[in-house]
mmCIF file of N, CA and C in Angstrom:
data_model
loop_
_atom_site.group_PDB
_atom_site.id
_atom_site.type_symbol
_atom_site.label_atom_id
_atom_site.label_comp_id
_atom_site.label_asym_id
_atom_site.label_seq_id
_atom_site.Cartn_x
_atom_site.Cartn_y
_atom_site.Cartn_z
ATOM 1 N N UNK A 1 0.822 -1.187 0.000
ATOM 2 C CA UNK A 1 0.000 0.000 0.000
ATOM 3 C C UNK A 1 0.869 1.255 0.000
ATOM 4 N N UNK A 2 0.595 2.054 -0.374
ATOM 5 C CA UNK A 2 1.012 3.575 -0.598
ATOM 6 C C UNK A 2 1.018 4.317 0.303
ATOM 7 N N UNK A 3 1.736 4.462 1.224
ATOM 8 C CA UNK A 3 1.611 5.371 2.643
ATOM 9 C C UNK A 3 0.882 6.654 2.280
ATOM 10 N N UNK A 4 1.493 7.372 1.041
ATOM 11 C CA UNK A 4 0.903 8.969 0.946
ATOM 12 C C UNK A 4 -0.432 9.128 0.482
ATOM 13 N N UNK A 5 -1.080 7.628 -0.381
ATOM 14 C CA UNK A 5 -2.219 7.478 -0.642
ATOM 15 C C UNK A 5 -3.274 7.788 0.398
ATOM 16 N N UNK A 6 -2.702 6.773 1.558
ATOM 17 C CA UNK A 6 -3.514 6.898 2.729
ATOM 18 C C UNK A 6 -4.007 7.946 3.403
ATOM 19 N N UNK A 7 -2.898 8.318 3.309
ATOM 20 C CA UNK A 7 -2.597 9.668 4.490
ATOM 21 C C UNK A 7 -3.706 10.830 3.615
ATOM 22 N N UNK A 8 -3.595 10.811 2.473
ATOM 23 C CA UNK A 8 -4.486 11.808 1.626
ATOM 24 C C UNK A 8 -5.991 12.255 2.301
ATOM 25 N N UNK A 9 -5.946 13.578 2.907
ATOM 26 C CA UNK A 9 -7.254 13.282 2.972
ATOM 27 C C UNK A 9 -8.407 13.385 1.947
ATOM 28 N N UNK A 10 -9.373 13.021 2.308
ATOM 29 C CA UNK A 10 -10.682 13.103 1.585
ATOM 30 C C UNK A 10 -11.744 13.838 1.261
ATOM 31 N N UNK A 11 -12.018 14.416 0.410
ATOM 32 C CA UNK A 11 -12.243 16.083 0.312
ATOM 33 C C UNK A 11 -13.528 16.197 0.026
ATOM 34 N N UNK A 12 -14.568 16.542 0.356
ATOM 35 C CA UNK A 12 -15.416 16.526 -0.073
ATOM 36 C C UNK A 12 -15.861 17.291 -1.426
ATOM 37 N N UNK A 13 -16.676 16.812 -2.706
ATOM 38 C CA UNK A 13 -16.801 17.177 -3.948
ATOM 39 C C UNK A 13 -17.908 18.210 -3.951
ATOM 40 N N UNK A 14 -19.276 17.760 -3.583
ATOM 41 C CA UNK A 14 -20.316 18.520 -3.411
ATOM 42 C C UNK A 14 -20.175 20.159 -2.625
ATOM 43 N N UNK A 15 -20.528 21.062 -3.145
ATOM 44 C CA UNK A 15 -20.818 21.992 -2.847
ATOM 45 C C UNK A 15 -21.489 22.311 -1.322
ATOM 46 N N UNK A 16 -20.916 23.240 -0.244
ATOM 47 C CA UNK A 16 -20.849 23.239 0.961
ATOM 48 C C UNK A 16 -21.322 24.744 1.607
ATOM 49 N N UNK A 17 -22.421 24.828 1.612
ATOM 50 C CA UNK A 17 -22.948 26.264 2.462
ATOM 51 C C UNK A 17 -23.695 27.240 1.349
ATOM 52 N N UNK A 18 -24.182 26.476 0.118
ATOM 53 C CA UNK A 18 -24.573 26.736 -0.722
ATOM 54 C C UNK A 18 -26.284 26.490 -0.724
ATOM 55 N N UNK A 19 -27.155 26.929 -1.467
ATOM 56 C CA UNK A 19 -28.382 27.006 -1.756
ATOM 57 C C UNK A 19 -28.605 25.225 -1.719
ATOM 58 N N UNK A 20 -28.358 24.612 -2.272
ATOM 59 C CA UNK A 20 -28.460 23.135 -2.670
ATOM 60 C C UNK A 20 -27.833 22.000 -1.120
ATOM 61 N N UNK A 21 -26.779 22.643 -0.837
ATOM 62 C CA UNK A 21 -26.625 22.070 0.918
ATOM 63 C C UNK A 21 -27.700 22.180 1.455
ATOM 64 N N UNK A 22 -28.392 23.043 1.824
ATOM 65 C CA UNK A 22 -29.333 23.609 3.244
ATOM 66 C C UNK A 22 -30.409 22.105 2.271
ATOM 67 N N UNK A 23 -30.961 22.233 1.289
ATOM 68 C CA UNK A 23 -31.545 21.605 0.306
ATOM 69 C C UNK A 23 -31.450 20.067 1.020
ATOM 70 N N UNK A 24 -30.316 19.747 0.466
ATOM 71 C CA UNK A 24 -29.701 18.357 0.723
ATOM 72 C C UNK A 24 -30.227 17.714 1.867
ATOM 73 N N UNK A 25 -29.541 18.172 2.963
ATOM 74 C CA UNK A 25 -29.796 18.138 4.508
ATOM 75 C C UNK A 25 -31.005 18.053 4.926
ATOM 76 N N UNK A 26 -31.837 19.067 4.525
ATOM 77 C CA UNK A 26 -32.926 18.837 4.974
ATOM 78 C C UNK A 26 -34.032 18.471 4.620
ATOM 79 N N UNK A 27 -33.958 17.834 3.039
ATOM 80 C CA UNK A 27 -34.677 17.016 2.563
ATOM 81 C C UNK A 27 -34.238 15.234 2.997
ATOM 82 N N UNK A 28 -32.662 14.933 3.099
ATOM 83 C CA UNK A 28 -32.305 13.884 3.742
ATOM 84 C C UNK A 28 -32.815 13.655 5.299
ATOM 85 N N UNK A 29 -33.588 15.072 5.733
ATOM 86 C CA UNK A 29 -33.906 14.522 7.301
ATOM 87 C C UNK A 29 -35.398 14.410 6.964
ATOM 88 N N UNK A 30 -36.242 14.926 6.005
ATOM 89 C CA UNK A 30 -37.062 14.255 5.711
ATOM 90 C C UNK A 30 -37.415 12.958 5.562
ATOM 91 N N UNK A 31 -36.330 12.560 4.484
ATOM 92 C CA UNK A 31 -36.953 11.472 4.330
ATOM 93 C C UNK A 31 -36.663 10.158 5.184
ATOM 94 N N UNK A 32 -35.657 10.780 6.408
ATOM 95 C CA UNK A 32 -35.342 9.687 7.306
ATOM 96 C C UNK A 32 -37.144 9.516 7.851
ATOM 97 N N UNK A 33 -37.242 11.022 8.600
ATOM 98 C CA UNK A 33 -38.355 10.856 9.487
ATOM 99 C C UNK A 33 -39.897 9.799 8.845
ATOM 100 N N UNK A 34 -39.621 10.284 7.695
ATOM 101 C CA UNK A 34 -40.557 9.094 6.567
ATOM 102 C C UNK A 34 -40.268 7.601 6.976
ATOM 103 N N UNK A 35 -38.807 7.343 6.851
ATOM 104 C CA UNK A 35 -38.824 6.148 7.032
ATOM 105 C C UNK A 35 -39.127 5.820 8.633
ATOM 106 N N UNK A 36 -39.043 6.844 9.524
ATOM 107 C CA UNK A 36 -38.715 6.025 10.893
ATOM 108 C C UNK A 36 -40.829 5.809 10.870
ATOM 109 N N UNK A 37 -40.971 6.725 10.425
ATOM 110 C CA UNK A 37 -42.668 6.597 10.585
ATOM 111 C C UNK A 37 -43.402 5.457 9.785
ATOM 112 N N UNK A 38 -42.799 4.732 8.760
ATOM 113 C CA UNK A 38 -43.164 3.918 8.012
ATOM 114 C C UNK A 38 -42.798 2.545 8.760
ATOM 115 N N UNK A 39 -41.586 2.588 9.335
ATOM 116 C CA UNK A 39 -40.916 1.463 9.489
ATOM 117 C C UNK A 39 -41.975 1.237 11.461
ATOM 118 N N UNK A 40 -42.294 2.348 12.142
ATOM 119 C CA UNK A 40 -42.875 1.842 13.555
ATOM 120 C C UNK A 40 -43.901 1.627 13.086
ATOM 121 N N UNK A 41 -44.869 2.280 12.014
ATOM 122 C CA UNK A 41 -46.300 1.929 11.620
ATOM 123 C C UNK A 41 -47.097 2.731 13.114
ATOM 124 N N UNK A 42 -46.690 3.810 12.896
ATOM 125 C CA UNK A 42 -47.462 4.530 14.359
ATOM 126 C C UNK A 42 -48.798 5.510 13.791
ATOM 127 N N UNK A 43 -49.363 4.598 12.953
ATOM 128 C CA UNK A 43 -50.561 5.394 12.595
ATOM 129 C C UNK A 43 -50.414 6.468 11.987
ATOM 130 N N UNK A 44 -49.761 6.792 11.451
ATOM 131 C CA UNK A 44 -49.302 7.846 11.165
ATOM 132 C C UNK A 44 -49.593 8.183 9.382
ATOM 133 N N UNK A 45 -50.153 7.303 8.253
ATOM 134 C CA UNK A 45 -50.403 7.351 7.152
ATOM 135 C C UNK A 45 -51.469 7.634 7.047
ATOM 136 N N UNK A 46 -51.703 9.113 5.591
ATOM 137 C CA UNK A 46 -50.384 9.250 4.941
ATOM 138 C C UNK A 46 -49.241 9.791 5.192
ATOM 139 N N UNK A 47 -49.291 10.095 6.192
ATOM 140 C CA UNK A 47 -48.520 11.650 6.796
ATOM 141 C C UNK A 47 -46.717 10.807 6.651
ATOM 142 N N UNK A 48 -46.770 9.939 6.790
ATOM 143 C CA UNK A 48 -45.265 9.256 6.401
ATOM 144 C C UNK A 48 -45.206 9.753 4.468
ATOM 145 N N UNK A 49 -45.716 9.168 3.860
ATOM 146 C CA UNK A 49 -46.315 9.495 2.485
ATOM 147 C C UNK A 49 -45.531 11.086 2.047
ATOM 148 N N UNK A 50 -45.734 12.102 3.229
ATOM 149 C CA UNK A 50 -46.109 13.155 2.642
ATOM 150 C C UNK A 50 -44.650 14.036 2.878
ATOM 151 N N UNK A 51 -44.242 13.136 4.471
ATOM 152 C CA UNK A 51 -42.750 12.958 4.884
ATOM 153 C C UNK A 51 -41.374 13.012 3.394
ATOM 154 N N UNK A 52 -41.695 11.482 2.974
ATOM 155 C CA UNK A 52 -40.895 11.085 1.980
ATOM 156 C C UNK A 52 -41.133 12.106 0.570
ATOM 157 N N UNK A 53 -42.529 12.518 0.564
ATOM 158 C CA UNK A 53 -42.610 13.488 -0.934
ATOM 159 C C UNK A 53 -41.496 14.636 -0.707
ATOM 160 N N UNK A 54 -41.605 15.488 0.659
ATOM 161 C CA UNK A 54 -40.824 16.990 0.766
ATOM 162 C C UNK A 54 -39.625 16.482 0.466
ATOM 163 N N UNK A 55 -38.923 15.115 0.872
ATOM 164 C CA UNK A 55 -37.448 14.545 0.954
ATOM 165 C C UNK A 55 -37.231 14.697 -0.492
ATOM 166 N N UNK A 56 -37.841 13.707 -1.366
ATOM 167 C CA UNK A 56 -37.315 13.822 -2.920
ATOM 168 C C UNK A 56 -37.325 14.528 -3.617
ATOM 169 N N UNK A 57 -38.483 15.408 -3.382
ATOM 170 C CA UNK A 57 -38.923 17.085 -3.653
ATOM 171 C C UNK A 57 -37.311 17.214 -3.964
ATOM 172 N N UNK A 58 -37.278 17.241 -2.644
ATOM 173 C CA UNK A 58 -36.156 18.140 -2.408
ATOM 174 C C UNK A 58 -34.666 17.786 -3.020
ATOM 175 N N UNK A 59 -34.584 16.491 -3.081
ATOM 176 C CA UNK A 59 -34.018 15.762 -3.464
ATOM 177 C C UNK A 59 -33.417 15.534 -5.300
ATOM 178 N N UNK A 60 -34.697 15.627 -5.610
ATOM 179 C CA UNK A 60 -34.970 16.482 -6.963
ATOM 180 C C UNK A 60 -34.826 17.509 -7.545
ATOM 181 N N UNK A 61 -34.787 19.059 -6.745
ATOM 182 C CA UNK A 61 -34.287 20.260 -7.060
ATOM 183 C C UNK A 61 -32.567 19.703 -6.936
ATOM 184 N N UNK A 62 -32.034 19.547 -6.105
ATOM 185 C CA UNK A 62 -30.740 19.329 -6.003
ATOM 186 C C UNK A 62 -30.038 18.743 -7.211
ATOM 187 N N UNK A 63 -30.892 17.505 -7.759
ATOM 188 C CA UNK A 63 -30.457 17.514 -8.970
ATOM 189 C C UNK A 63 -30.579 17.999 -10.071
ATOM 190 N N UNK A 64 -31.527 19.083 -10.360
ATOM 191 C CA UNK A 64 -31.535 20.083 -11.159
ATOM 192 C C UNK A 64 -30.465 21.531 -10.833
ATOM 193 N N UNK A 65 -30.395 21.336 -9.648
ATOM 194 C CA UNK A 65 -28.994 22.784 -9.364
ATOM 195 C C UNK A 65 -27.750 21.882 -9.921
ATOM 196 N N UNK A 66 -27.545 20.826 -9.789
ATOM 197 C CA UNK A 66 -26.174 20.254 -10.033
ATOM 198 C C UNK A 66 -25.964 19.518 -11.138
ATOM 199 N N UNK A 67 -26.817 19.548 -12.115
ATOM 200 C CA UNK A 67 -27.059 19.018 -13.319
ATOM 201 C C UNK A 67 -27.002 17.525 -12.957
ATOM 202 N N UNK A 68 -27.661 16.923 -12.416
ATOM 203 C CA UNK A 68 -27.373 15.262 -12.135
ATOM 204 C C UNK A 68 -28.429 14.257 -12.428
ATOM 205 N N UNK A 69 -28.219 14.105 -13.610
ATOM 206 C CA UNK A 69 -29.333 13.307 -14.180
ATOM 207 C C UNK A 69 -29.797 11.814 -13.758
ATOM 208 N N UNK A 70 -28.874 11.403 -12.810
ATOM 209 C CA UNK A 70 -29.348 10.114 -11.660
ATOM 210 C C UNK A 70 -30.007 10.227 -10.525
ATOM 211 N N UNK A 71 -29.599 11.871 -10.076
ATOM 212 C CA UNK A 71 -30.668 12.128 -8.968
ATOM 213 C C UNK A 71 -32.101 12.700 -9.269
ATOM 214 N N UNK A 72 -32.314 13.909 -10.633
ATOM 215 C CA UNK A 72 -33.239 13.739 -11.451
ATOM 216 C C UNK A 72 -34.410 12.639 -11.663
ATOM 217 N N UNK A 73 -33.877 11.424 -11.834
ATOM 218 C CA UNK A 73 -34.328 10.752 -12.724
ATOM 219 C C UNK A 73 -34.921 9.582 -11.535
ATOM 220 N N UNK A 74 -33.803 9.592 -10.466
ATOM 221 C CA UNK A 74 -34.687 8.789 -9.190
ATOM 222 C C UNK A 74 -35.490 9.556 -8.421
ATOM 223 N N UNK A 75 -35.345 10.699 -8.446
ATOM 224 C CA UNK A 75 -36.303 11.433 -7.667
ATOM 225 C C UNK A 75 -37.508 11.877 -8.182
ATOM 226 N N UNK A 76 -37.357 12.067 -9.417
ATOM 227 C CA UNK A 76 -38.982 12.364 -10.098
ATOM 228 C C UNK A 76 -39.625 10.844 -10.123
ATOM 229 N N UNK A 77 -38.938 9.827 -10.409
ATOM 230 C CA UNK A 77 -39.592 8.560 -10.555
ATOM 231 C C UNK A 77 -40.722 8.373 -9.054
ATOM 232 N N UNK A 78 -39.581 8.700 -7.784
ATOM 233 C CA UNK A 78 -40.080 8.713 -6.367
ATOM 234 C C UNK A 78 -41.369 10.048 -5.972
ATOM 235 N N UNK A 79 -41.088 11.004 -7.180
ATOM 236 C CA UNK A 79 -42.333 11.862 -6.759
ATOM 237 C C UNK A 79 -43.347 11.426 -6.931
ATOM 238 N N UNK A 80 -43.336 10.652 -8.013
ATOM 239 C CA UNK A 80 -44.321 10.171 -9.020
ATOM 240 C C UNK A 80 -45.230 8.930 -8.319
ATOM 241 N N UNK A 81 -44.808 8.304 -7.650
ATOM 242 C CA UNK A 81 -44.779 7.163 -6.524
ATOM 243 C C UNK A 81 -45.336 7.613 -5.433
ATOM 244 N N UNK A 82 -44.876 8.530 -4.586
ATOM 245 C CA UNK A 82 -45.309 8.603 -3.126
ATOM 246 C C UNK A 82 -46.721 10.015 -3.619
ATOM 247 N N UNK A 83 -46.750 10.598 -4.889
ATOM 248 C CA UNK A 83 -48.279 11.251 -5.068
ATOM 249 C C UNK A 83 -48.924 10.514 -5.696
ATOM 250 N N UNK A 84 -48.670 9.298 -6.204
ATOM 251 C CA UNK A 84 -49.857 8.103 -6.933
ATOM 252 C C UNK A 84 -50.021 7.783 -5.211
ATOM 253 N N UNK A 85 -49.432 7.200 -4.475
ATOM 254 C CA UNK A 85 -49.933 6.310 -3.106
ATOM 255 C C UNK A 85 -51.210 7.706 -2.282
ATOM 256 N N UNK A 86 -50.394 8.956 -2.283
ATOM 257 C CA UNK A 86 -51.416 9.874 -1.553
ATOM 258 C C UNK A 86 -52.646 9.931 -2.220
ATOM 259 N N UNK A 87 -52.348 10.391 -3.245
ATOM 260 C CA UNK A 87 -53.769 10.495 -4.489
ATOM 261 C C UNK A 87 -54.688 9.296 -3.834
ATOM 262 N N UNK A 88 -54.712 8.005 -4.037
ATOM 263 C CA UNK A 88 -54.973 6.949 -3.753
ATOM 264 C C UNK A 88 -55.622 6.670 -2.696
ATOM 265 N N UNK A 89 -54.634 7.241 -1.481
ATOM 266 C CA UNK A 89 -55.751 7.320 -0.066
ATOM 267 C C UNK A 89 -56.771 8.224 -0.289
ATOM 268 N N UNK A 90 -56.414 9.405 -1.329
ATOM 269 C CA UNK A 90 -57.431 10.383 -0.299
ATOM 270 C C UNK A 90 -59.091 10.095 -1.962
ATOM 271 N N UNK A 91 -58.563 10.005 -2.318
ATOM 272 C CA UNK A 91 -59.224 9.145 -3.561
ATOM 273 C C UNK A 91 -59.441 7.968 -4.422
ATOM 274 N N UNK A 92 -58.929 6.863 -3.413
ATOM 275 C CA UNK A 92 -59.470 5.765 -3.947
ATOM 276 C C UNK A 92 -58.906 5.595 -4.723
ATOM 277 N N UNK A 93 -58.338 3.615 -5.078
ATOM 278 C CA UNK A 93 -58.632 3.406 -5.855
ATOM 279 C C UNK A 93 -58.897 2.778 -7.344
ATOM 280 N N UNK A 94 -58.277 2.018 -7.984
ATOM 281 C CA UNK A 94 -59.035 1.577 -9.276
ATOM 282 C C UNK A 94 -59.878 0.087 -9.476
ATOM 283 N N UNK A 95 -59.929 -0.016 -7.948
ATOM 284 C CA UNK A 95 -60.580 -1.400 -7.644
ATOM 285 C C UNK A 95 -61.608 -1.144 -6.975
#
């Protein structure tokens, strides 16, 4: 192994104290709280549902500030998903 390799530190790439940070962060604590509410099942649906939408929301602008067409492309898929499930409760439905 490469001693100076090691020693290198590790830098972070993403952009730091910027419009898209505050973004990041606090759409990632969204969508924890989504999961912790999904995963106890504390009665709490849709409101878990609505948790995970603000997360990818958010999640989704970020990849439009940073041009990132993988976060784009999973996050609109996930918008698309957690407002078909809301739609659904609050309207029924195709059965």
């Amino acid at each position: 192994m490469n001693t100076e390799y090691m020693k290198k530190k590790i830098e972070s790439v993403t952009p730091k104290g910027d419009l898209s940070w505050y973004i990041k962060w606090i759409s990632s604590f969204f969508i924890i709280l989504g999961m912790i509410f999904t995963s106890l099942d504390v009665a709490l649906f849709p409101i878990n549902l609505f948790f995970h939408l603000i997360g990818v929301v958010g999640w989704f602008i970020v990849g439009m500030l940073w041009h990132d067409r993988s976060l784009i492309l999973l996050n609109g898929i996930a918008v698309t998903i957690f407002l078909m499930g809301i739609i659904k409760h609050f309207f029924g439905g195709a059965y």
